[in-house]
């Protein structure tokens, strides 16, 4: 059963609305309006859709043509790719599966919401077993998101079955930028990466261009900073227990073939995803936790 805990006197929380929000396009959503930020979350996919710290522009991009329907993923915000990232290499010609697992296409439950003068902490859960022939284990996901001046997101994955399992994952964040051309991510320079478009590996020699089409997995767990010189701001992202950063933008040609990206939408974001792109152990009965923290500063 959903249990919602609201503490304190809420003087600092203007509104906190759960479900059937008329102003949301999505059917089951949560809108948060706190002195420190505005946020939206879809229970479908357990997906953060909006995070706007007070005094700043939006941090996350959300497509105006996103689909909010069963069997489809919502384009934008922070989709949770789980229990696999990208295409599942265990699929066969008989059993073809979609990208990025099933967690982003299932309804999550609210475990709790708490608010204080620093922000709002939301805990969402998802559980099941025999959810997918390629991932039949019994599992529980517990996502904790703190919305304040910063966003802190933790995903705890528990294998409740008696068989060891493996997962891969990404916190697939879509960051709003003035334009990919105006953006640099200096911390990627010097890193080894796998280029999914050319299926080859290289070392990033100079400052990376975020102009699409680009689709790369950088091997690093270092802090990343997206510098947007037009908007004069930096988005700082730190991750824990994630071995890669995935950088993705579809570019105009591919975006034009994607029904859920509005015209020129790909010119408004860069995906930089805290990820474990290769299979990781999730032993029977154990919990593994990954997390990221996102904050913005003006230059
Ligand atoms: O994270 C990058 C990526 O795996 C790309 O290869 C691209 O396909 C993107 O994610 C979006 O995937 P989606 O299944 O949401 O269309």
mmCIF file of C-alpha atoms and ligand atoms in Angstrom:
data_model
loop_
_atom_site.group_PDB
_atom_site.id
_atom_site.type_symbol
_atom_site.label_atom_id
_atom_site.label_comp_id
_atom_site.label_asym_id
_atom_site.label_seq_id
_atom_site.Cartn_x
_atom_site.Cartn_y
_atom_site.Cartn_z
ATOM 1 C CA UNK A 1 0.000 0.000 0.000
ATOM 2 C CA UNK A 2 1.206 3.492 -0.772
ATOM 3 C CA UNK A 3 2.147 5.381 2.351
ATOM 4 C CA UNK A 4 2.781 9.086 2.087
ATOM 5 C CA UNK A 5 4.600 10.765 4.930
ATOM 6 C CA UNK A 6 4.426 14.522 5.073
ATOM 7 C CA UNK A 7 6.258 16.139 7.919
ATOM 8 C CA UNK A 8 6.692 19.621 9.358
ATOM 9 C CA UNK A 9 4.404 22.524 8.730
ATOM 10 C CA UNK A 10 4.965 22.824 5.001
ATOM 11 C CA UNK A 11 5.454 26.589 5.077
ATOM 12 C CA UNK A 12 8.342 26.052 2.644
ATOM 13 C CA UNK A 13 6.395 23.730 0.350
ATOM 14 C CA UNK A 14 3.915 25.563 -1.823
ATOM 15 C CA UNK A 15 2.258 22.571 -3.369
ATOM 16 C CA UNK A 16 2.822 18.879 -3.350
ATOM 17 C CA UNK A 17 0.304 17.088 -5.473
ATOM 18 C CA UNK A 18 0.088 13.406 -6.135
ATOM 19 C CA UNK A 19 -1.672 11.766 -9.071
ATOM 20 C CA UNK A 20 -4.105 12.876 -11.740
ATOM 21 C CA UNK A 21 -2.530 16.289 -11.949
ATOM 22 C CA UNK A 22 -4.623 18.138 -14.541
ATOM 23 C CA UNK A 23 -1.686 20.267 -15.639
ATOM 24 C CA UNK A 24 0.472 17.232 -16.394
ATOM 25 C CA UNK A 25 0.322 15.444 -19.740
ATOM 26 C CA UNK A 26 1.069 12.185 -18.018
ATOM 27 C CA UNK A 27 -1.645 10.302 -16.181
ATOM 28 C CA UNK A 28 -0.003 9.541 -12.830
ATOM 29 C CA UNK A 29 2.307 12.243 -11.742
ATOM 30 C CA UNK A 30 3.714 14.168 -8.871
ATOM 31 C CA UNK A 31 4.415 17.886 -8.984
ATOM 32 C CA UNK A 32 6.668 19.437 -6.407
ATOM 33 C CA UNK A 33 6.868 23.128 -5.728
ATOM 34 C CA UNK A 34 9.334 23.946 -2.973
ATOM 35 C CA UNK A 35 11.146 27.176 -2.140
ATOM 36 C CA UNK A 36 14.308 25.579 -3.542
ATOM 37 C CA UNK A 37 12.961 23.957 -6.709
ATOM 38 C CA UNK A 38 10.170 22.869 -9.014
ATOM 39 C CA UNK A 39 9.993 19.217 -10.052
ATOM 40 C CA UNK A 40 7.773 16.672 -11.763
ATOM 41 C CA UNK A 41 7.863 12.916 -11.617
ATOM 42 C CA UNK A 42 5.915 10.344 -13.608
ATOM 43 C CA UNK A 43 5.000 7.192 -11.714
ATOM 44 C CA UNK A 44 4.953 5.441 -15.081
ATOM 45 C CA UNK A 45 8.636 4.580 -15.430
ATOM 46 C CA UNK A 46 9.403 6.081 -12.006
ATOM 47 C CA UNK A 47 10.823 8.897 -14.078
ATOM 48 C CA UNK A 48 11.944 12.341 -13.005
ATOM 49 C CA UNK A 49 10.652 14.660 -15.762
ATOM 50 C CA UNK A 50 11.536 18.097 -14.467
ATOM 51 C CA UNK A 51 14.007 19.644 -12.062
ATOM 52 C CA UNK A 52 14.341 23.411 -11.882
ATOM 53 C CA UNK A 53 16.239 24.849 -8.937
ATOM 54 C CA UNK A 54 14.901 28.279 -7.978
ATOM 55 C CA UNK A 55 16.625 31.069 -9.901
ATOM 56 C CA UNK A 56 17.834 28.786 -12.701
ATOM 57 C CA UNK A 57 16.494 27.526 -16.010
ATOM 58 C CA UNK A 58 15.304 23.936 -16.248
ATOM 59 C CA UNK A 59 18.039 21.348 -15.821
ATOM 60 C CA UNK A 60 16.262 18.481 -17.571
ATOM 61 C CA UNK A 61 14.873 18.357 -21.091
ATOM 62 C CA UNK A 62 11.502 16.781 -21.827
ATOM 63 C CA UNK A 63 10.186 16.274 -25.338
ATOM 64 C CA UNK A 64 6.973 18.104 -26.219
ATOM 65 C CA UNK A 65 6.058 14.956 -28.157
ATOM 66 C CA UNK A 66 6.900 12.424 -25.460
ATOM 67 C CA UNK A 67 4.649 9.363 -25.336
ATOM 68 C CA UNK A 68 2.936 8.618 -22.046
ATOM 69 C CA UNK A 69 1.571 5.196 -22.794
ATOM 70 C CA UNK A 70 2.089 1.606 -21.856
ATOM 71 C CA UNK A 71 4.751 -0.122 -23.932
ATOM 72 C CA UNK A 72 6.568 3.136 -24.727
ATOM 73 C CA UNK A 73 9.287 5.015 -22.911
ATOM 74 C CA UNK A 74 8.967 8.706 -22.014
ATOM 75 C CA UNK A 75 11.483 10.773 -23.989
ATOM 76 C CA UNK A 76 13.241 13.106 -21.588
ATOM 77 C CA UNK A 77 13.930 13.693 -17.903
ATOM 78 C CA UNK A 78 15.819 10.778 -16.351
ATOM 79 C CA UNK A 79 14.651 7.412 -17.724
ATOM 80 C CA UNK A 80 15.956 4.495 -15.676
ATOM 81 C CA UNK A 81 17.511 1.911 -17.932
ATOM 82 C CA UNK A 82 17.275 -1.383 -16.048
ATOM 83 C CA UNK A 83 17.892 -4.355 -15.879
ATOM 84 C CA UNK A 84 19.823 -3.858 -19.067
ATOM 85 C CA UNK A 85 21.334 -0.908 -20.853
ATOM 86 C CA UNK A 86 20.992 -0.581 -24.644
ATOM 87 C CA UNK A 87 20.305 -3.692 -26.651
ATOM 88 C CA UNK A 88 20.340 -6.913 -24.634
ATOM 89 C CA UNK A 89 23.113 -9.127 -26.051
ATOM 90 C CA UNK A 90 21.300 -12.183 -24.674
ATOM 91 C CA UNK A 91 18.419 -11.675 -27.107
ATOM 92 C CA UNK A 92 17.960 -14.166 -29.923
ATOM 93 C CA UNK A 93 16.262 -13.982 -33.320
ATOM 94 C CA UNK A 94 13.273 -15.716 -31.724
ATOM 95 C CA UNK A 95 13.257 -13.375 -28.743
ATOM 96 C CA UNK A 96 13.878 -9.774 -29.761
ATOM 97 C CA UNK A 97 13.748 -7.220 -26.970
ATOM 98 C CA UNK A 98 13.684 -3.451 -26.761
ATOM 99 C CA UNK A 99 16.431 -1.109 -25.621
ATOM 100 C CA UNK A 100 17.120 -0.309 -21.995
ATOM 101 C CA UNK A 101 15.090 -2.913 -20.082
ATOM 102 C CA UNK A 102 11.607 -2.814 -18.641
ATOM 103 C CA UNK A 103 11.813 -0.566 -15.553
ATOM 104 C CA UNK A 104 11.127 2.614 -17.565
ATOM 105 C CA UNK A 105 7.884 1.137 -18.898
ATOM 106 C CA UNK A 106 6.240 -0.038 -15.684
ATOM 107 C CA UNK A 107 4.135 1.759 -13.076
ATOM 108 C CA UNK A 108 6.103 2.501 -9.886
ATOM 109 C CA UNK A 109 4.618 2.947 -6.423
ATOM 110 C CA UNK A 110 5.201 5.794 -3.997
ATOM 111 C CA UNK A 111 6.719 4.450 -0.780
ATOM 112 C CA UNK A 112 7.069 7.809 0.952
ATOM 113 C CA UNK A 113 7.369 11.556 0.509
ATOM 114 C CA UNK A 114 8.977 13.757 3.122
ATOM 115 C CA UNK A 115 9.625 17.471 3.003
ATOM 116 C CA UNK A 116 11.623 19.882 5.101
ATOM 117 C CA UNK A 117 13.223 23.290 4.652
ATOM 118 C CA UNK A 118 15.980 21.786 2.464
ATOM 119 C CA UNK A 119 13.788 19.978 -0.033
ATOM 120 C CA UNK A 120 11.555 17.012 -0.759
ATOM 121 C CA UNK A 121 12.601 13.370 -0.597
ATOM 122 C CA UNK A 122 10.579 10.944 -2.645
ATOM 123 C CA UNK A 123 10.956 7.174 -2.515
ATOM 124 C CA UNK A 124 9.535 5.124 -5.372
ATOM 125 C CA UNK A 125 9.555 1.351 -5.595
ATOM 126 C CA UNK A 126 9.107 -1.265 -8.280
ATOM 127 C CA UNK A 127 9.124 -5.007 -7.804
ATOM 128 C CA UNK A 128 8.222 -8.182 -9.590
ATOM 129 C CA UNK A 129 9.278 -11.553 -10.822
ATOM 130 C CA UNK A 130 9.167 -13.358 -14.155
ATOM 131 C CA UNK A 131 8.822 -9.876 -15.619
ATOM 132 C CA UNK A 132 10.741 -10.828 -18.697
ATOM 133 C CA UNK A 133 12.025 -14.115 -20.152
ATOM 134 C CA UNK A 134 15.529 -12.610 -20.276
ATOM 135 C CA UNK A 135 15.303 -11.386 -16.676
ATOM 136 C CA UNK A 136 13.006 -13.737 -14.714
ATOM 137 C CA UNK A 137 14.476 -13.123 -11.219
ATOM 138 C CA UNK A 138 12.379 -11.750 -8.407
ATOM 139 C CA UNK A 139 13.582 -8.187 -7.716
ATOM 140 C CA UNK A 140 12.919 -4.930 -5.966
ATOM 141 C CA UNK A 141 14.042 -1.481 -7.061
ATOM 142 C CA UNK A 142 14.003 1.398 -4.607
ATOM 143 C CA UNK A 143 14.623 4.816 -6.068
ATOM 144 C CA UNK A 144 15.240 7.701 -3.676
ATOM 145 C CA UNK A 145 15.206 11.204 -5.133
ATOM 146 C CA UNK A 146 15.948 14.337 -3.152
ATOM 147 C CA UNK A 147 14.783 17.572 -4.799
ATOM 148 C CA UNK A 148 16.303 20.717 -3.313
ATOM 149 C CA UNK A 149 18.943 23.120 -4.587
ATOM 150 C CA UNK A 150 20.522 19.898 -5.874
ATOM 151 C CA UNK A 151 19.008 16.686 -7.129
ATOM 152 C CA UNK A 152 20.253 13.479 -5.519
ATOM 153 C CA UNK A 153 19.109 10.187 -6.992
ATOM 154 C CA UNK A 154 19.834 6.704 -5.693
ATOM 155 C CA UNK A 155 18.776 3.429 -7.246
ATOM 156 C CA UNK A 156 18.966 0.392 -4.956
ATOM 157 C CA UNK A 157 18.467 -2.898 -6.809
ATOM 158 C CA UNK A 158 17.807 -6.053 -4.846
ATOM 159 C CA UNK A 159 17.858 -9.561 -6.227
ATOM 160 C CA UNK A 160 15.183 -11.316 -4.161
ATOM 161 C CA UNK A 161 15.605 -14.634 -5.933
ATOM 162 C CA UNK A 162 17.851 -17.552 -5.066
ATOM 163 C CA UNK A 163 19.727 -17.373 -8.341
ATOM 164 C CA UNK A 164 22.512 -14.928 -9.068
ATOM 165 C CA UNK A 165 21.647 -12.365 -11.721
ATOM 166 C CA UNK A 166 23.359 -9.687 -13.756
ATOM 167 C CA UNK A 167 22.267 -6.188 -14.620
ATOM 168 C CA UNK A 168 23.437 -3.215 -16.634
ATOM 169 C CA UNK A 169 21.980 0.224 -16.168
ATOM 170 C CA UNK A 170 21.963 3.953 -16.834
ATOM 171 C CA UNK A 171 20.500 7.025 -15.200
ATOM 172 C CA UNK A 172 19.780 8.315 -18.696
ATOM 173 C CA UNK A 173 19.671 12.051 -17.959
ATOM 174 C CA UNK A 174 18.591 14.465 -20.693
ATOM 175 C CA UNK A 175 20.227 17.814 -19.823
ATOM 176 C CA UNK A 176 18.728 20.988 -21.285
ATOM 177 C CA UNK A 177 21.349 23.126 -23.017
ATOM 178 C CA UNK A 178 21.213 26.328 -25.100
ATOM 179 C CA UNK A 179 22.511 24.251 -28.038
ATOM 180 C CA UNK A 180 24.877 21.242 -28.196
ATOM 181 C CA UNK A 181 27.350 23.469 -30.144
ATOM 182 C CA UNK A 182 27.635 25.796 -27.145
ATOM 183 C CA UNK A 183 28.506 23.018 -24.738
ATOM 184 C CA UNK A 184 31.780 21.502 -23.593
ATOM 185 C CA UNK A 185 32.485 18.678 -21.178
ATOM 186 C CA UNK A 186 36.195 19.066 -20.502
ATOM 187 C CA UNK A 187 36.430 16.142 -18.086
ATOM 188 C CA UNK A 188 35.896 13.745 -21.025
ATOM 189 C CA UNK A 189 39.193 14.812 -22.630
ATOM 190 C CA UNK A 190 41.856 12.141 -22.278
ATOM 191 C CA UNK A 191 39.377 9.352 -21.537
ATOM 192 C CA UNK A 192 39.074 6.078 -23.425
ATOM 193 C CA UNK A 193 35.702 5.628 -25.057
ATOM 194 C CA UNK A 194 33.763 3.165 -27.124
ATOM 195 C CA UNK A 195 32.054 4.768 -30.100
ATOM 196 C CA UNK A 196 28.782 2.945 -30.747
ATOM 197 C CA UNK A 197 28.456 4.500 -34.207
ATOM 198 C CA UNK A 198 31.770 3.201 -35.516
ATOM 199 C CA UNK A 199 31.998 0.201 -33.148
ATOM 200 C CA UNK A 200 35.570 1.224 -32.298
ATOM 201 C CA UNK A 201 37.458 2.470 -29.254
ATOM 202 C CA UNK A 202 39.629 5.590 -29.034
ATOM 203 C CA UNK A 203 41.044 8.124 -26.625
ATOM 204 C CA UNK A 204 39.319 11.504 -26.527
ATOM 205 C CA UNK A 205 42.117 13.765 -27.788
ATOM 206 C CA UNK A 206 40.562 17.196 -27.687
ATOM 207 C CA UNK A 207 37.558 18.872 -26.113
ATOM 208 C CA UNK A 208 34.519 16.792 -27.017
ATOM 209 C CA UNK A 209 31.887 18.098 -29.397
ATOM 210 C CA UNK A 210 28.373 17.337 -28.186
ATOM 211 C CA UNK A 211 26.907 17.848 -31.642
ATOM 212 C CA UNK A 212 24.922 14.830 -32.850
ATOM 213 C CA UNK A 213 24.954 12.293 -34.045
ATOM 214 C CA UNK A 214 27.132 11.155 -31.193
ATOM 215 C CA UNK A 215 26.808 7.974 -29.122
ATOM 216 C CA UNK A 216 29.772 7.095 -26.915
ATOM 217 C CA UNK A 217 30.550 5.244 -23.712
ATOM 218 C CA UNK A 218 33.397 6.907 -21.814
ATOM 219 C CA UNK A 219 35.163 4.755 -19.251
ATOM 220 C CA UNK A 220 35.309 6.911 -16.156
ATOM 221 C CA UNK A 221 33.563 7.564 -12.893
ATOM 222 C CA UNK A 222 35.058 11.043 -12.488
ATOM 223 C CA UNK A 223 32.898 14.098 -11.839
ATOM 224 C CA UNK A 224 31.536 15.668 -15.052
ATOM 225 C CA UNK A 225 30.788 19.331 -15.698
ATOM 226 C CA UNK A 226 28.662 20.442 -18.644
ATOM 227 C CA UNK A 227 29.657 24.020 -19.420
ATOM 228 C CA UNK A 228 27.144 26.016 -21.433
ATOM 229 C CA UNK A 229 28.849 29.180 -22.616
ATOM 230 C CA UNK A 230 25.695 30.838 -24.007
ATOM 231 C CA UNK A 231 23.619 30.288 -20.874
ATOM 232 C CA UNK A 232 26.670 30.951 -18.696
ATOM 233 C CA UNK A 233 26.029 27.990 -16.472
ATOM 234 C CA UNK A 234 27.600 24.736 -15.423
ATOM 235 C CA UNK A 235 25.809 21.520 -14.561
ATOM 236 C CA UNK A 236 27.934 19.357 -12.307
ATOM 237 C CA UNK A 237 27.187 15.632 -12.134
ATOM 238 C CA UNK A 238 28.822 13.184 -9.770
ATOM 239 C CA UNK A 239 28.078 9.475 -9.779
ATOM 240 C CA UNK A 240 28.750 6.586 -7.430
ATOM 241 C CA UNK A 241 29.268 2.940 -8.404
ATOM 242 C CA UNK A 242 28.942 3.767 -12.104
ATOM 243 C CA UNK A 243 31.866 2.914 -14.380
ATOM 244 C CA UNK A 244 30.894 4.833 -17.508
ATOM 245 C CA UNK A 245 29.467 8.079 -18.756
ATOM 246 C CA UNK A 246 27.372 7.731 -21.892
ATOM 247 C CA UNK A 247 27.187 10.775 -24.158
ATOM 248 C CA UNK A 248 24.320 10.785 -26.634
ATOM 249 C CA UNK A 249 22.629 13.159 -29.006
ATOM 250 C CA UNK A 250 20.833 11.801 -32.096
ATOM 251 C CA UNK A 251 21.596 14.726 -34.405
ATOM 252 C CA UNK A 252 19.036 16.185 -36.770
ATOM 253 C CA UNK A 253 18.741 13.337 -39.285
ATOM 254 C CA UNK A 254 18.061 10.590 -36.763
ATOM 255 C CA UNK A 255 15.906 12.869 -34.589
ATOM 256 C CA UNK A 256 13.681 13.589 -37.589
ATOM 257 C CA UNK A 257 12.876 9.877 -37.773
ATOM 258 C CA UNK A 258 11.919 9.729 -34.088
ATOM 259 C CA UNK A 259 8.218 10.443 -33.542
ATOM 260 C CA UNK A 260 8.714 11.429 -29.910
ATOM 261 C CA UNK A 261 11.226 14.248 -30.490
ATOM 262 C CA UNK A 262 9.656 17.604 -31.433
ATOM 263 C CA UNK A 263 11.113 19.618 -34.312
ATOM 264 C CA UNK A 264 14.618 20.840 -33.395
ATOM 265 C CA UNK A 265 14.271 19.110 -30.004
ATOM 266 C CA UNK A 266 17.687 17.478 -30.421
ATOM 267 C CA UNK A 267 19.177 21.006 -30.482
ATOM 268 C CA UNK A 268 17.983 21.510 -26.907
ATOM 269 C CA UNK A 269 19.680 18.709 -24.999
ATOM 270 C CA UNK A 270 22.683 16.541 -24.381
ATOM 271 C CA UNK A 271 22.373 13.169 -22.672
ATOM 272 C CA UNK A 272 25.139 12.441 -20.196
ATOM 273 C CA UNK A 273 24.325 9.212 -18.422
ATOM 274 C CA UNK A 274 25.833 7.719 -15.291
ATOM 275 C CA UNK A 275 25.969 4.088 -16.364
ATOM 276 C CA UNK A 276 27.226 0.557 -16.030
ATOM 277 C CA UNK A 277 26.994 -0.427 -19.669
ATOM 278 C CA UNK A 278 28.318 -3.982 -19.273
ATOM 279 C CA UNK A 279 26.787 -6.798 -17.206
ATOM 280 C CA UNK A 280 27.417 -6.468 -13.479
ATOM 281 C CA UNK A 281 26.812 -9.073 -10.810
ATOM 282 C CA UNK A 282 23.655 -8.875 -8.725
ATOM 283 C CA UNK A 283 24.063 -11.921 -6.486
ATOM 284 C CA UNK A 284 21.085 -13.776 -5.000
ATOM 285 C CA UNK A 285 19.712 -11.946 -1.972
ATOM 286 C CA UNK A 286 22.012 -8.935 -2.415
ATOM 287 C CA UNK A 287 21.424 -5.224 -2.996
ATOM 288 C CA UNK A 288 23.567 -3.033 -5.236
ATOM 289 C CA UNK A 289 23.280 0.754 -5.146
ATOM 290 C CA UNK A 290 24.154 3.373 -7.736
ATOM 291 C CA UNK A 291 23.616 7.109 -7.459
ATOM 292 C CA UNK A 292 24.111 10.513 -8.992
ATOM 293 C CA UNK A 293 24.025 14.090 -7.771
ATOM 294 C CA UNK A 294 23.239 17.034 -10.067
ATOM 295 C CA UNK A 295 23.804 20.683 -9.275
ATOM 296 C CA UNK A 296 23.903 23.888 -11.278
ATOM 297 C CA UNK A 297 25.993 27.022 -10.902
ATOM 298 C CA UNK A 298 25.995 30.281 -12.848
ATOM 299 C CA UNK A 299 29.290 31.346 -14.393
HETATM 300 O O1 LIG B 1 22.259 5.965 -24.162
HETATM 301 C C1 LIG B 1 22.409 6.128 -25.525
HETATM 302 C C2 LIG B 1 21.391 5.247 -26.219
HETATM 303 O O2 LIG B 1 21.577 3.919 -25.855
HETATM 304 C C3 LIG B 1 21.524 5.478 -27.735
HETATM 305 O O3 LIG B 1 22.153 4.409 -28.385
HETATM 306 C C4 LIG B 1 20.136 5.809 -28.178
HETATM 307 O O4 LIG B 1 19.506 4.774 -28.771
HETATM 308 C C5 LIG B 1 19.500 6.300 -26.891
HETATM 309 O O5 LIG B 1 20.091 5.617 -25.840
HETATM 310 C C6 LIG B 1 17.994 6.333 -26.782
HETATM 311 O O6 LIG B 1 17.431 5.073 -26.665
HETATM 312 P P1 LIG B 1 15.849 4.912 -26.638
HETATM 313 O O7 LIG B 1 15.607 3.445 -26.479
HETATM 314 O O8 LIG B 1 15.347 5.690 -25.478
HETATM 315 O O9 LIG B 1 15.350 5.464 -27.950
#
